[in-house]
XYZ file of C-alpha atoms in Angstrom:
658
model
C -118.527 3.222 -112.556
C -118.962 1.897 -116.054
C -118.651 2.992 -119.599
C -120.716 5.931 -120.726
C -123.968 5.179 -122.509
C -124.318 6.275 -126.118
C -126.803 9.080 -125.612
C -125.523 11.296 -128.436
C -127.433 12.456 -131.469
C -127.309 10.833 -134.826
C -124.541 13.079 -135.974
C -122.554 12.925 -132.782
C -118.950 11.977 -133.230
C -117.896 9.001 -131.188
C -114.746 9.412 -129.206
C -112.319 6.620 -129.927
C -110.615 5.460 -126.775
C -108.483 2.428 -126.230
C -110.300 -0.104 -124.100
C -108.604 -0.529 -120.754
C -108.262 -3.752 -118.813
C -111.406 -3.103 -116.816
C -113.430 -1.784 -119.733
C -112.782 -4.977 -121.639
C -114.784 -7.039 -119.206
C -117.634 -4.593 -118.614
C -120.640 -4.355 -120.916
C -122.617 -1.237 -121.748
C -125.324 -0.438 -119.185
C -128.881 -1.517 -119.855
C -131.217 1.205 -121.097
C -134.043 2.200 -118.789
C -137.578 2.104 -120.196
C -138.694 5.353 -121.784
C -135.261 6.419 -122.983
C -134.678 6.904 -126.681
C -133.221 3.963 -128.547
C -129.755 4.237 -129.883
C -128.810 3.409 -133.377
C -127.847 -0.196 -133.884
C -130.152 -1.499 -131.126
C -132.331 -3.392 -133.599
C -129.472 -5.698 -134.447
C -129.332 -8.933 -132.387
C -126.688 -8.842 -129.683
C -124.068 -11.477 -129.355
C -124.592 -13.719 -126.377
C -121.885 -14.193 -123.796
C -120.529 -17.625 -123.055
C -122.567 -17.984 -119.872
C -125.720 -16.827 -121.619
C -125.173 -19.484 -124.249
C -124.859 -22.090 -121.517
C -128.105 -20.943 -119.902
C -129.857 -20.998 -123.246
C -128.689 -24.553 -123.840
C -129.985 -25.595 -120.420
C -133.374 -24.060 -121.089
C -133.565 -25.916 -124.395
C -132.605 -29.147 -122.701
C -135.269 -28.714 -120.001
C -137.943 -28.080 -122.618
C -136.876 -31.192 -124.503
C -136.944 -33.205 -121.274
C -140.492 -32.102 -120.563
C -141.512 -33.020 -124.116
C -139.894 -36.428 -123.758
C -141.647 -37.098 -120.470
C -145.035 -36.150 -121.960
C -144.309 -38.268 -124.999
C -143.424 -41.284 -122.865
C -146.580 -40.868 -120.801
C -148.679 -40.804 -123.940
C -146.924 -43.897 -125.230
C -147.614 -45.649 -121.930
C -151.334 -44.913 -122.247
C -151.358 -46.157 -125.825
C -149.611 -49.369 -124.797
C -152.284 -49.985 -122.146
C -155.020 -49.522 -124.749
C -153.244 -51.892 -127.125
C -152.969 -54.527 -124.417
C -156.697 -54.299 -123.676
C -157.535 -54.614 -127.360
C -155.165 -57.546 -127.920
C -156.139 -59.799 -125.008
C -156.079 -62.903 -127.160
C -152.449 -62.409 -128.128
C -150.133 -65.249 -127.144
C -147.948 -65.069 -124.007
C -144.748 -65.452 -125.984
C -145.549 -62.331 -128.030
C -146.220 -60.370 -124.833
C -142.886 -61.406 -123.352
C -141.090 -60.331 -126.502
C -142.767 -56.916 -126.404
C -141.967 -56.453 -122.729
C -138.332 -57.303 -123.398
C -138.236 -54.765 -126.208
C -139.664 -52.101 -123.918
C -137.614 -52.890 -120.836
C -134.368 -53.943 -122.494
C -133.419 -55.866 -119.307
C -133.012 -59.592 -118.851
C -133.231 -59.986 -115.074
C -134.269 -58.288 -111.854
C -131.273 -55.969 -111.885
C -132.979 -53.379 -114.065
C -132.635 -50.825 -111.283
C -128.916 -50.484 -111.966
C -128.285 -52.113 -115.346
C -128.312 -50.017 -118.505
C -129.470 -50.922 -121.982
C -126.800 -52.233 -124.285
C -127.569 -50.009 -127.256
C -129.010 -47.024 -125.448
C -127.094 -43.771 -125.648
C -127.529 -40.950 -123.231
C -129.911 -38.601 -124.956
C -129.047 -35.669 -122.713
C -125.314 -35.141 -122.284
C -123.966 -34.844 -118.748
C -123.741 -31.280 -117.697
C -121.441 -29.636 -115.257
C -123.317 -29.718 -111.965
C -121.009 -27.224 -110.390
C -122.331 -24.419 -112.615
C -124.923 -22.269 -110.871
C -126.574 -19.032 -111.949
C -123.929 -16.637 -113.109
C -123.972 -12.959 -113.789
C -124.832 -12.224 -117.395
C -122.031 -9.677 -117.644
C -119.312 -12.094 -116.448
C -117.160 -14.039 -118.883
C -114.814 -17.007 -118.770
C -112.125 -18.005 -121.194
C -113.101 -20.651 -123.697
C -110.097 -22.803 -122.877
C -111.123 -23.213 -119.236
C -114.683 -23.953 -120.252
C -113.624 -26.651 -122.688
C -111.467 -28.195 -119.947
C -114.546 -28.483 -117.751
C -116.424 -30.451 -120.408
C -118.520 -27.550 -121.780
C -118.814 -26.758 -125.459
C -118.696 -23.312 -126.949
C -121.738 -22.062 -128.837
C -121.993 -19.927 -131.912
C -123.745 -16.596 -132.098
C -127.185 -18.174 -132.394
C -126.727 -19.866 -129.012
C -126.404 -23.400 -130.436
C -123.429 -25.653 -131.056
C -122.538 -27.718 -134.083
C -124.230 -30.751 -132.496
C -127.367 -28.811 -131.670
C -129.615 -31.696 -132.734
C -128.019 -33.967 -130.201
C -127.812 -31.329 -127.498
C -131.440 -30.390 -127.731
C -132.408 -33.990 -127.140
C -133.765 -35.025 -130.546
C -134.098 -38.751 -131.051
C -133.031 -38.986 -134.681
C -129.947 -41.069 -133.846
C -131.579 -43.205 -131.142
C -133.249 -46.548 -131.771
C -136.971 -46.597 -131.082
C -136.573 -49.661 -128.871
C -134.503 -47.601 -126.411
C -137.100 -44.890 -125.839
C -138.538 -46.623 -122.788
C -135.420 -45.952 -120.701
C -135.215 -42.253 -121.468
C -137.550 -41.091 -118.738
C -135.708 -43.029 -116.015
C -132.355 -41.755 -117.244
C -133.498 -38.151 -117.221
C -135.047 -38.385 -113.759
C -131.978 -40.051 -112.274
C -129.664 -37.419 -113.699
C -131.927 -34.691 -112.436
C -131.985 -36.126 -108.911
C -128.226 -36.678 -108.798
C -127.533 -33.149 -110.023
C -129.870 -31.596 -107.437
C -128.277 -33.681 -104.655
C -124.800 -32.563 -105.666
C -125.836 -28.933 -105.800
C -127.450 -29.114 -102.368
C -124.337 -30.793 -100.932
C -122.093 -28.137 -102.436
C -124.302 -25.326 -101.146
C -124.218 -26.838 -97.660
C -120.415 -27.253 -97.902
C -120.019 -23.579 -98.753
C -121.881 -22.630 -95.590
C -119.697 -24.860 -93.359
C -116.575 -23.767 -91.537
C -113.210 -25.291 -92.579
C -113.103 -27.482 -89.465
C -116.615 -28.717 -90.180
C -115.625 -29.569 -93.743
C -112.624 -31.519 -92.425
C -114.869 -33.379 -89.978
C -117.249 -34.211 -92.799
C -114.399 -35.624 -94.871
C -113.222 -37.713 -91.913
C -116.700 -39.134 -91.452
C -116.881 -40.053 -95.123
C -113.452 -41.712 -94.972
C -114.455 -43.632 -91.844
C -117.648 -44.776 -93.502
C -115.636 -46.032 -96.470
C -113.209 -47.882 -94.199
C -116.079 -49.518 -92.327
C -117.571 -50.679 -95.606
C -114.228 -52.136 -96.691
C -113.832 -53.853 -93.316
C -117.285 -55.399 -93.656
C -116.410 -56.693 -97.107
C -113.164 -58.163 -95.803
C -114.992 -59.803 -92.925
C -117.468 -61.338 -95.353
C -114.588 -62.657 -97.418
C -112.998 -64.194 -94.333
C -116.289 -65.807 -93.398
C -116.579 -67.208 -96.903
C -113.029 -68.561 -96.695
C -113.677 -70.056 -93.274
C -116.793 -71.787 -94.539
C -114.736 -73.626 -97.138
C -112.232 -76.442 -96.747
C -109.150 -74.355 -96.020
C -106.372 -76.867 -95.736
C -105.750 -80.321 -97.067
C -103.156 -82.215 -95.054
C -100.284 -83.329 -97.333
C -99.531 -86.985 -97.849
C -96.859 -88.606 -95.716
C -94.402 -88.872 -98.607
C -94.813 -85.143 -99.495
C -94.344 -83.662 -96.020
C -90.553 -83.610 -96.270
C -90.540 -82.150 -99.777
C -88.971 -78.733 -100.228
C -91.535 -76.039 -101.097
C -91.077 -72.299 -101.773
C -91.228 -69.843 -98.896
C -94.545 -68.209 -100.007
C -96.202 -71.623 -99.958
C -94.742 -72.300 -96.512
C -96.214 -69.019 -95.263
C -99.632 -69.855 -96.677
C -99.538 -73.327 -95.176
C -98.678 -71.857 -91.754
C -101.756 -69.606 -91.962
C -103.931 -72.530 -93.010
C -102.731 -74.728 -90.145
C -103.292 -71.928 -87.634
C -106.837 -71.559 -88.956
C -107.448 -75.280 -88.591
C -106.058 -75.337 -85.039
C -108.173 -72.322 -84.067
C -111.322 -74.451 -84.597
C -110.012 -77.973 -84.768
C -113.299 -79.831 -84.570
C -114.723 -77.914 -87.512
C -111.791 -77.765 -89.938
C -109.744 -80.864 -89.250
C -109.631 -83.813 -91.577
C -110.956 -87.138 -90.471
C -108.450 -89.535 -88.925
C -106.000 -86.665 -88.342
C -104.883 -85.878 -84.800
C -103.994 -82.479 -83.411
C -100.417 -83.663 -82.885
C -99.970 -84.217 -86.622
C -101.003 -80.633 -87.380
C -98.773 -79.331 -84.589
C -95.741 -81.254 -85.860
C -96.265 -79.924 -89.373
C -96.629 -76.383 -88.008
C -93.390 -76.787 -86.020
C -91.536 -77.883 -89.151
C -92.898 -75.010 -91.250
C -92.144 -72.394 -88.576
C -88.556 -73.625 -88.293
C -88.225 -73.328 -92.071
C -89.854 -69.918 -92.360
C -88.172 -68.177 -89.374
C -84.867 -70.164 -89.384
C -85.128 -71.544 -85.839
C -83.818 -74.862 -84.617
C -86.420 -77.404 -83.541
C -85.581 -77.220 -79.821
C -86.027 -73.458 -79.502
C -89.148 -73.315 -81.684
C -90.739 -76.058 -79.618
C -90.055 -74.025 -76.458
C -91.710 -70.990 -78.059
C -94.773 -73.018 -79.055
C -95.095 -74.256 -75.466
C -94.753 -70.708 -74.123
C -97.195 -68.750 -76.312
C -100.747 -69.422 -77.475
C -101.011 -69.939 -81.213
C -102.642 -66.537 -81.785
C -99.660 -64.796 -80.074
C -96.926 -67.064 -81.420
C -96.837 -65.553 -84.916
C -96.936 -62.013 -83.509
C -93.960 -62.715 -81.233
C -91.908 -64.389 -83.968
C -92.556 -61.584 -86.458
C -91.825 -58.873 -83.873
C -88.544 -60.605 -83.005
C -87.448 -60.212 -86.628
C -87.773 -56.403 -86.606
C -85.366 -54.216 -84.577
C -86.676 -52.228 -81.646
C -86.539 -48.404 -81.721
C -83.348 -46.731 -80.512
C -83.704 -45.372 -76.974
C -81.437 -43.231 -74.808
C -81.398 -42.496 -71.076
C -80.699 -38.998 -69.796
C -77.888 -38.684 -67.259
C -79.589 -36.743 -64.478
C -76.197 -35.999 -62.896
C -75.344 -33.614 -65.757
C -78.535 -32.451 -67.490
C -82.308 -32.608 -67.638
C -84.328 -34.489 -70.203
C -85.964 -31.337 -71.553
C -82.624 -29.600 -72.153
C -81.111 -32.707 -73.715
C -84.090 -33.155 -76.037
C -83.867 -29.544 -77.189
C -80.129 -29.820 -77.832
C -80.549 -33.004 -79.891
C -83.496 -31.582 -81.847
C -81.299 -28.636 -82.807
C -78.794 -31.144 -84.194
C -81.421 -32.768 -86.413
C -82.560 -35.632 -84.184
C -86.234 -36.591 -84.247
C -87.200 -37.908 -80.802
C -89.973 -38.155 -78.233
C -90.326 -39.106 -74.545
C -90.291 -42.863 -74.193
C -93.519 -42.955 -72.191
C -95.245 -41.986 -68.968
C -93.457 -44.732 -67.054
C -89.992 -43.134 -67.382
C -88.775 -39.613 -66.591
C -85.362 -39.995 -68.199
C -85.987 -42.064 -71.350
C -86.172 -40.778 -74.926
C -86.962 -42.711 -78.103
C -85.099 -41.691 -81.286
C -86.960 -42.117 -84.580
C -84.286 -40.848 -86.956
C -81.197 -38.695 -86.840
C -79.046 -36.780 -89.304
C -76.000 -37.252 -87.043
C -74.575 -40.402 -85.420
C -76.459 -40.664 -82.149
C -73.459 -42.290 -80.456
C -70.965 -39.584 -81.416
C -72.656 -36.265 -80.666
C -70.970 -33.725 -78.360
C -73.730 -34.397 -75.809
C -72.941 -38.122 -75.824
C -69.209 -37.516 -75.434
C -69.919 -35.099 -72.594
C -71.882 -37.829 -70.780
C -75.317 -36.242 -71.029
C -76.970 -39.476 -72.092
C -76.431 -43.207 -72.447
C -77.510 -45.476 -75.258
C -79.694 -47.959 -73.410
C -82.612 -50.207 -74.335
C -85.998 -49.376 -72.844
C -86.254 -52.773 -71.150
C -82.872 -52.248 -69.418
C -84.292 -49.308 -67.473
C -86.984 -51.450 -65.855
C -84.829 -53.461 -63.364
C -83.318 -50.266 -61.907
C -86.786 -48.742 -61.562
C -87.950 -51.881 -59.761
C -84.858 -51.795 -57.479
C -85.649 -48.176 -56.487
C -82.242 -47.336 -54.948
C -82.066 -44.681 -52.221
C -79.366 -42.167 -51.384
C -76.483 -43.211 -49.098
C -77.114 -46.921 -49.563
C -74.661 -49.794 -50.086
C -75.670 -51.396 -53.409
C -74.267 -54.238 -55.520
C -74.666 -54.704 -59.279
C -73.455 -58.293 -59.642
C -73.257 -58.390 -63.474
C -72.620 -54.746 -64.336
C -71.018 -54.658 -67.813
C -71.256 -52.516 -69.902
C -72.486 -50.218 -67.135
C -75.902 -48.996 -68.307
C -77.852 -50.182 -65.260
C -75.036 -49.379 -62.825
C -74.765 -45.792 -64.089
C -78.546 -45.488 -63.807
C -78.319 -46.607 -60.146
C -75.537 -44.084 -59.450
C -77.567 -41.283 -61.051
C -80.604 -42.078 -58.883
C -78.333 -42.173 -55.802
C -76.956 -38.742 -56.848
C -73.376 -39.932 -56.404
C -73.940 -40.724 -52.731
C -73.400 -43.982 -50.870
C -71.326 -46.805 -52.385
C -71.966 -48.776 -55.550
C -70.084 -52.020 -56.236
C -70.107 -52.658 -59.997
C -68.901 -56.233 -60.505
C -68.410 -58.275 -63.677
C -66.421 -61.474 -64.068
C -65.183 -60.529 -67.575
C -62.199 -58.163 -67.289
C -62.460 -57.011 -70.907
C -66.082 -56.005 -70.446
C -65.214 -54.289 -67.171
C -63.119 -51.811 -69.188
C -66.331 -50.600 -70.839
C -67.772 -49.979 -67.365
C -64.761 -47.826 -66.453
C -65.042 -45.782 -69.658
C -68.774 -45.167 -69.262
C -68.421 -44.221 -65.585
C -65.727 -41.648 -66.405
C -67.843 -40.200 -69.218
C -71.019 -40.063 -67.115
C -69.267 -38.449 -64.131
C -69.897 -41.239 -61.589
C -67.731 -40.954 -58.466
C -69.322 -43.270 -55.876
C -68.507 -46.629 -57.468
C -66.011 -49.435 -56.969
C -65.447 -51.676 -60.005
C -64.505 -55.320 -59.395
C -64.026 -58.432 -61.525
C -64.908 -61.284 -59.147
C -66.984 -64.346 -59.838
C -70.452 -63.452 -58.621
C -70.811 -66.813 -56.866
C -67.957 -65.838 -54.489
C -69.212 -62.330 -53.703
C -70.593 -63.231 -50.211
C -67.067 -64.191 -49.104
C -65.801 -60.691 -50.001
C -68.744 -58.285 -49.578
C -71.761 -58.580 -47.315
C -74.596 -56.579 -45.831
C -75.708 -54.877 -49.032
C -78.889 -52.830 -48.774
C -79.927 -53.723 -52.323
C -78.620 -56.077 -55.001
C -79.297 -56.056 -58.747
C -78.704 -59.336 -60.595
C -79.074 -59.087 -64.369
C -78.123 -62.722 -64.898
C -76.511 -64.100 -68.066
C -79.091 -65.930 -70.185
C -79.784 -67.464 -73.589
C -80.984 -64.112 -75.009
C -84.278 -65.357 -76.431
C -85.812 -61.947 -75.759
C -83.278 -60.017 -77.868
C -83.321 -62.105 -81.047
C -83.751 -58.912 -83.076
C -80.244 -57.859 -81.917
C -78.587 -61.274 -82.196
C -80.237 -63.538 -84.756
C -77.630 -66.231 -84.134
C -79.579 -67.287 -81.046
C -82.215 -68.899 -83.279
C -79.889 -71.665 -84.427
C -77.122 -71.800 -81.805
C -78.999 -72.422 -78.545
C -79.877 -75.969 -77.572
C -80.827 -77.890 -74.451
C -77.237 -77.979 -73.144
C -76.940 -74.173 -73.301
C -80.273 -73.752 -71.545
C -79.298 -76.136 -68.740
C -75.914 -74.439 -68.307
C -77.611 -71.029 -68.104
C -80.270 -71.819 -65.527
C -77.750 -73.685 -63.337
C -75.494 -70.612 -63.274
C -78.494 -68.365 -62.669
C -79.541 -70.374 -59.617
C -76.061 -70.199 -58.107
C -75.787 -66.454 -58.718
C -79.236 -65.822 -57.253
C -78.466 -67.725 -54.048
C -75.158 -65.859 -53.706
C -76.916 -62.512 -54.229
C -79.481 -63.358 -51.542
C -76.734 -64.383 -49.113
C -74.933 -61.058 -49.625
C -78.043 -59.048 -48.675
C -78.556 -57.502 -45.249
C -82.079 -58.368 -44.118
C -81.737 -55.983 -41.136
C -81.274 -52.957 -43.389
C -83.682 -50.176 -42.435
C -84.196 -49.064 -46.048
C -83.422 -52.142 -48.099
C -83.040 -55.887 -48.005
C -84.323 -56.079 -51.595
C -83.022 -57.973 -54.609
C -84.080 -57.577 -58.244
C -83.552 -60.494 -60.614
C -83.838 -59.861 -64.351
C -83.020 -61.624 -67.609
C -83.370 -60.813 -71.299
C -84.988 -64.199 -71.910
C -88.622 -65.240 -72.234
C -88.181 -68.931 -71.333
C -89.767 -70.060 -68.079
C -86.770 -72.278 -67.246
C -84.607 -69.161 -66.830
C -87.205 -67.025 -65.071
C -90.033 -68.537 -63.016
C -88.170 -71.818 -62.396
C -85.131 -69.975 -60.993
C -87.247 -67.736 -58.735
C -89.256 -70.728 -57.526
C -86.010 -72.502 -56.663
C -84.810 -69.475 -54.614
C -88.106 -69.327 -52.721
C -87.564 -72.911 -51.605
C -83.880 -72.528 -50.739
C -83.822 -69.167 -48.917
C -86.045 -67.178 -46.599
C -87.216 -64.670 -49.197
C -90.560 -63.610 -50.612
C -91.703 -61.990 -53.808
C -92.915 -58.389 -53.571
C -94.482 -55.998 -56.050
C -92.018 -54.624 -58.601
C -93.684 -51.210 -58.687
C -93.827 -51.241 -62.501
C -97.087 -49.872 -63.861
C -97.235 -52.139 -66.913
C -96.141 -55.563 -68.082
C -97.591 -59.078 -68.227
C -97.872 -61.124 -65.037
C -95.539 -64.076 -64.618
C -96.716 -67.676 -64.980
C -98.123 -69.487 -61.961
C -98.488 -72.672 -64.021
C -97.109 -73.640 -67.407
C -97.685 -77.095 -68.831
C -96.239 -79.523 -66.259
C -94.770 -76.737 -64.055
C -96.586 -75.409 -60.978
C -95.075 -72.284 -59.441
C -95.671 -70.333 -56.240
C -98.911 -68.279 -56.325
C -96.993 -65.041 -55.677
C -95.245 -65.508 -59.040
C -97.932 -63.244 -60.521
C -96.071 -60.318 -58.876
C -93.266 -60.751 -61.397
C -93.424 -58.944 -64.737
C -92.835 -60.112 -68.305
C -92.281 -57.855 -71.327
C -92.638 -58.931 -74.956
C -91.638 -57.253 -78.238
C -95.054 -57.744 -79.849
C -96.951 -56.384 -76.829
C -94.789 -53.603 -75.381
C -92.493 -52.825 -78.346
C -89.372 -53.503 -76.307
C -86.985 -56.409 -75.926
C -88.272 -59.546 -74.228
C -87.512 -59.178 -70.521
C -88.316 -60.645 -67.107
C -88.209 -58.710 -63.795
C -88.752 -60.101 -60.263
C -88.260 -58.378 -56.909
C -87.446 -60.346 -53.734
C -87.230 -59.283 -50.092
C -85.002 -61.127 -47.626
C -86.339 -61.832 -44.118
C -83.536 -63.783 -42.413
C -80.172 -65.505 -42.898
C -81.574 -69.018 -42.546
C -81.942 -71.842 -45.027
C -85.141 -73.898 -44.978
C -83.906 -77.527 -45.114
C -85.979 -80.647 -45.776
C -85.093 -83.538 -43.466
C -85.939 -86.716 -45.295
C -85.917 -88.911 -42.202
C -88.459 -86.876 -40.204
C -90.204 -84.958 -43.061
C -89.938 -81.590 -41.304
C -87.903 -78.408 -41.812
C -84.925 -77.379 -39.703
C -83.350 -73.931 -39.668
C -79.580 -73.612 -39.805
C -77.559 -70.421 -39.312
C -75.250 -69.634 -42.251
C -73.491 -66.518 -41.014
C -69.938 -67.943 -41.247
C -70.465 -70.564 -43.967
C -69.267 -70.298 -47.543
C -72.496 -70.096 -49.594
C -70.931 -72.022 -52.451
C -70.319 -75.018 -50.189
C -73.116 -74.354 -47.727
C -75.398 -77.056 -49.053
C -72.584 -79.638 -49.135
C -71.483 -78.839 -45.581
C -75.051 -78.937 -44.327
C -75.639 -82.360 -45.830
C -72.421 -83.746 -44.339
C -72.005 -82.088 -40.927
C -75.464 -81.247 -39.663
C -77.023 -84.692 -39.839
C -74.192 -85.951 -37.575
C -74.697 -83.115 -35.076
C -78.455 -83.442 -34.989
C -78.755 -87.261 -34.860
C -81.340 -88.187 -32.245
C -80.428 -91.226 -30.193
C -83.075 -93.918 -30.107
C -84.693 -94.291 -26.682
C -85.393 -98.009 -26.845
C -85.289 -101.109 -29.020
C -82.644 -102.332 -31.363
C -81.644 -98.858 -32.391
C -80.467 -98.105 -28.838
C -78.245 -101.179 -28.763
C -76.698 -100.320 -32.139
C -75.899 -96.811 -31.015
C -74.153 -98.094 -27.875
C -72.043 -100.545 -29.897
C -70.953 -97.781 -32.296
C -69.924 -95.529 -29.413
């Protein structure tokens, strides 16, 4: 419905009605042909805002066509002038061409004339054909860059809008045609793109945006790669003079110099300076790394020997940032799904730690203290690092077994073992430090563990007290080079003496743990050795020593991820089965640096090298103290196993001694 047409006679009285909200927007209906004209029809009607816009566009198009024809005619005239003026000098021709083109080089496809002004103003490409009866507020239109027109359909700047060239220099006329055509093409492309976007589904529009963003990222990556290639092609680093090497420089300059040296060492033959050895660059890099990351020279040198240069910086930077907080569900009291739901309700943001664990959760952030929730106090979970769950998974304890955790404090791994055993069998949780053993007692009470015996013996004397364990877990004390993010004091405090003290203790503990195992166990006979260190002296060297001193072999850990252990490292050559061990790094696996090895015992014998005959003899050690076993073997056994010479001078000497 619309407003009634004015079909009344000349003398008809018009009814005055207040225009409603809808009547305001609607226009009178158009008269059909043949109907009588109403009074006042001869007067020109006022155009709506949209009609004015359309009128301006039509004027602009007409002016564009005129301009194009004009330029074509000028081009023909120029050709005729050139034919008539063949004898004109070359310099004059060049000047004329410059005046016409207004460009100084081959970039005229994208450069614009200095003095040229856009003859046709940019129009809003989003505007399509609108209904003549519709109307839009002038304020919105002005915000979109459109000008309002007067009743005649033209604006105040109608000369400029219609494309007249009164204010344009004649030398700039040559670029008008190109400008108009380019604007026309760009506007049509935009309209087509918008029309196609309107037809697409929301998911298709999102996919289109993603493709455009990816294309932009690829372009940026290509530009960055080109920049890197340009940098690499230049002389990146100039080695400082000998008297300036020890000078103190700011930290940003140290960082830049580290990057430059790494680039030189990555392609030494190409980037190195003449008469400079690789050792000189390496020494300077060692000094800068110690300054930048606050390491002592001994420990940084060990790290440089351990990692390739491309991984060294990643490891050092990852060691500076803390690892995410992780918790382990206590399967004796709850399930991981229920625990996760309870913590989420308390404002904890968490996720499963990964496919490799069924009880681990990683906590991103929490509105409550994660170590003081009612669930924690009830023993539903334990705050435990992700890497600390790996040794227990490798040990794979079974129900009703006799298991030893030689270095148990503070009880995270021991409680994990008890939970897997479902409170069956017997678990000996030992730690030499009595103060730390109190933490084990508190955690075991909280977690509801009832199958454990807590002791505070020296692990090296364990075989004298307990024997015939089905499985043994030895998380040996170490230098802590894998957990620098937790204890940054390691970077400056550890030296060669500490390292030697650690790996000597680790060897003794490992031999004692092997001696306490029962190789005849139907389900076990396994030992897991782990450290929170990344140094080979505390890991592969210790395992290699145990392989030579006891009748054990390395077996698969059963862990689905991790880096293989070293079979050779610089001057060290280890047993080929060392690749069955697993290493974990903060920059690779986003967990603390860790080492895990699993050994299986085959007998209670000690392979012994006899220097006199260069062969191995096997000695029973059932009733021998393992701490003094080697000393007793070297003193007593050679006397018992001395072979009497059959002839010669040796026979006579033996008779005289007897």
